[in-house]
């Protein structure tokens, strides 16, 4: 009998107990998620918005583009007045004509929260900001920005 089989035979009751406990642990963690602190609320025009990153991880690849997930809370302003809204991370706000070319970066959700896969670069620098571009049904374009949280900034060496 090799060492692995001997270990399993010797600890099979503890391994079975671990398999019974793990689903409860995963269920508890799914009910109590931990999010990083939201960015500072900003008001521009009739909108007051607070973006919150979903985690402290760097951007990831989604459909061959780098994105970073955010939740946007509309504290003031009606979400129904937004025709289209996009979030991108970079040194400048991307123009609407360029943003509509992608299926990513667009706000979607309910009045309680808008989810977005913000278009980003592979690595984020201190010159980058979080840019929100909103177009209303009347054609008004509102652009807001926030500084990036320190934990997302990774200067290339």
Coordinates of C-alpha atoms in Angstrom, one line a residue:
X1 CA 0.0 0.0 0.0
X2 CA 1.5 3.3 -1.0
X3 CA 1.5 6.4 1.3
X4 CA -1.5 8.1 -0.4
X5 CA -3.8 5.1 0.0
X6 CA -2.6 4.7 3.6
X7 CA -3.3 8.4 4.3
X8 CA -6.8 8.1 2.8
X9 CA -7.6 4.9 4.7
X10 CA -6.3 6.4 7.9
X11 CA -8.3 9.7 7.5
X12 CA -11.4 8.7 5.5
X13 CA -13.8 9.7 8.3
X14 CA -12.2 13.2 8.5
X15 CA -12.3 13.5 4.7
X16 CA -16.0 12.6 4.7
X17 CA -16.6 15.2 7.4
X18 CA -14.8 17.8 5.4
X19 CA -17.0 17.0 2.3
X20 CA -20.1 17.5 4.5
X21 CA -18.9 20.8 5.9
X22 CA -17.6 22.4 2.6
X23 CA -21.1 23.1 1.1
X24 CA -22.2 24.9 4.3
X25 CA -19.1 27.0 4.2
X26 CA -19.6 27.9 0.5
X27 CA -23.3 28.7 1.2
X28 CA -22.3 31.0 4.2
X29 CA -19.8 32.8 2.0
X30 CA -22.3 33.3 -0.8
X31 CA -24.7 34.9 1.7
X32 CA -22.1 37.2 3.2
X33 CA -20.0 38.6 0.3
X34 CA -17.3 41.2 1.0
X35 CA -16.9 44.1 -1.4
X36 CA -14.2 46.9 -1.4
X37 CA -15.2 50.4 -0.3
X38 CA -17.3 52.3 -3.0
X39 CA -15.8 55.3 -4.7
X40 CA -16.9 58.8 -3.7
X41 CA -20.4 59.8 -4.7
X42 CA -20.4 62.4 -7.4
X43 CA -23.2 64.7 -8.6
X44 CA -23.4 66.1 -12.1
X45 CA -26.6 67.6 -13.4
X46 CA -29.6 65.5 -12.3
X47 CA -27.5 62.4 -11.5
X48 CA -25.7 61.5 -8.3
X49 CA -23.9 58.2 -8.7
X50 CA -21.7 56.0 -6.6
X51 CA -19.6 53.3 -8.3
X52 CA -18.3 50.3 -6.4
X53 CA -15.8 47.7 -7.8
X54 CA -16.9 44.1 -7.2
X55 CA -13.4 43.1 -6.0
X56 CA -9.8 44.3 -5.7
X57 CA -8.6 42.1 -8.5
X58 CA -7.1 43.6 -11.7
X59 CA -9.1 43.6 -15.0
X60 CA -9.8 40.3 -16.6
X61 CA -10.4 39.1 -20.2
X62 CA -14.0 38.9 -21.3
X63 CA -14.8 38.3 -25.0
X64 CA -11.2 39.3 -25.9
X65 CA -11.3 42.6 -24.0
X66 CA -10.1 43.5 -20.6
X67 CA -12.9 44.5 -18.2
X68 CA -13.4 45.4 -14.6
X69 CA -16.8 44.8 -12.9
X70 CA -18.6 47.6 -11.1
X71 CA -21.9 48.2 -9.5
X72 CA -23.3 51.8 -10.0
X73 CA -25.8 53.1 -7.5
X74 CA -28.0 56.0 -8.7
X75 CA -28.5 58.0 -5.5
X76 CA -30.2 60.8 -7.4
X77 CA -31.6 60.9 -10.9
X78 CA -33.9 58.5 -12.7
X79 CA -32.3 55.5 -14.3
X80 CA -35.2 55.4 -16.8
X81 CA -34.0 58.8 -18.2
X82 CA -30.8 57.1 -19.4
X83 CA -30.8 56.1 -23.0
X84 CA -27.4 54.5 -22.8
X85 CA -24.6 54.6 -20.4
X86 CA -21.0 53.2 -20.5
X87 CA -18.1 52.9 -18.1
X88 CA -14.5 52.7 -19.1
X89 CA -11.2 53.0 -17.3
X90 CA -8.4 54.9 -18.9
X91 CA -6.7 58.3 -19.2
X92 CA -9.8 59.7 -21.0
X93 CA -13.4 59.0 -21.5
X94 CA -14.0 57.0 -24.7
X95 CA -16.3 58.7 -27.2
X96 CA -19.8 57.3 -27.4
X97 CA -19.3 56.3 -31.1
X98 CA -16.4 54.1 -30.0
X99 CA -18.2 52.7 -26.9
X100 CA -21.3 51.6 -28.9
X101 CA -19.0 49.3 -31.0
X102 CA -18.6 47.0 -28.0
X103 CA -21.2 44.9 -26.2
X104 CA -19.1 45.4 -23.0
X105 CA -19.0 48.5 -21.0
X106 CA -22.7 49.2 -21.1
X107 CA -24.7 49.7 -18.0
X108 CA -27.5 47.2 -17.4
X109 CA -29.6 46.3 -14.4
X110 CA -32.5 47.8 -12.4
X111 CA -33.2 51.1 -10.6
X112 CA -31.6 49.5 -7.5
X113 CA -28.2 49.0 -9.2
X114 CA -26.5 49.1 -12.6
X115 CA -24.0 46.4 -13.3
X116 CA -21.2 47.0 -15.9
X117 CA -18.2 45.3 -17.2
X118 CA -16.1 48.5 -17.5
X119 CA -13.7 48.5 -20.5
X120 CA -10.1 48.7 -19.2
X121 CA -6.5 48.0 -20.1
X122 CA -4.6 45.0 -18.9
X123 CA -2.7 47.0 -16.3
X124 CA -4.0 50.3 -14.8
X125 CA -1.8 53.2 -13.9
X126 CA -2.1 56.3 -11.7
X127 CA -3.0 58.4 -14.8
X128 CA -6.1 56.3 -15.4
X129 CA -9.6 57.2 -14.1
X130 CA -13.0 55.6 -14.0
X131 CA -15.1 57.4 -16.7
X132 CA -18.9 57.2 -16.9
X133 CA -20.6 58.5 -20.1
X134 CA -24.4 58.8 -20.0
X135 CA -26.6 59.8 -22.9
X136 CA -30.2 60.7 -22.0
X137 CA -33.3 60.3 -24.2
X138 CA -33.1 64.0 -24.9
X139 CA -29.6 63.6 -26.4
X140 CA -27.8 65.2 -23.4
X141 CA -24.4 63.6 -22.7
X142 CA -23.1 63.6 -19.2
X143 CA -19.5 62.5 -18.4
X144 CA -18.3 61.9 -14.9
X145 CA -15.0 60.5 -13.6
X146 CA -13.4 59.2 -10.5
X147 CA -9.8 58.5 -9.5
X148 CA -8.9 54.8 -9.4
X149 CA -8.5 53.2 -6.0
X150 CA -4.9 52.6 -5.1
X151 CA -5.3 48.8 -5.0
X152 CA -6.2 48.8 -8.7
X153 CA -3.1 50.7 -9.8
X154 CA -0.2 48.6 -10.9
X155 CA 2.6 50.5 -12.6
X156 CA 4.5 48.5 -15.2
X157 CA 8.1 48.1 -14.4

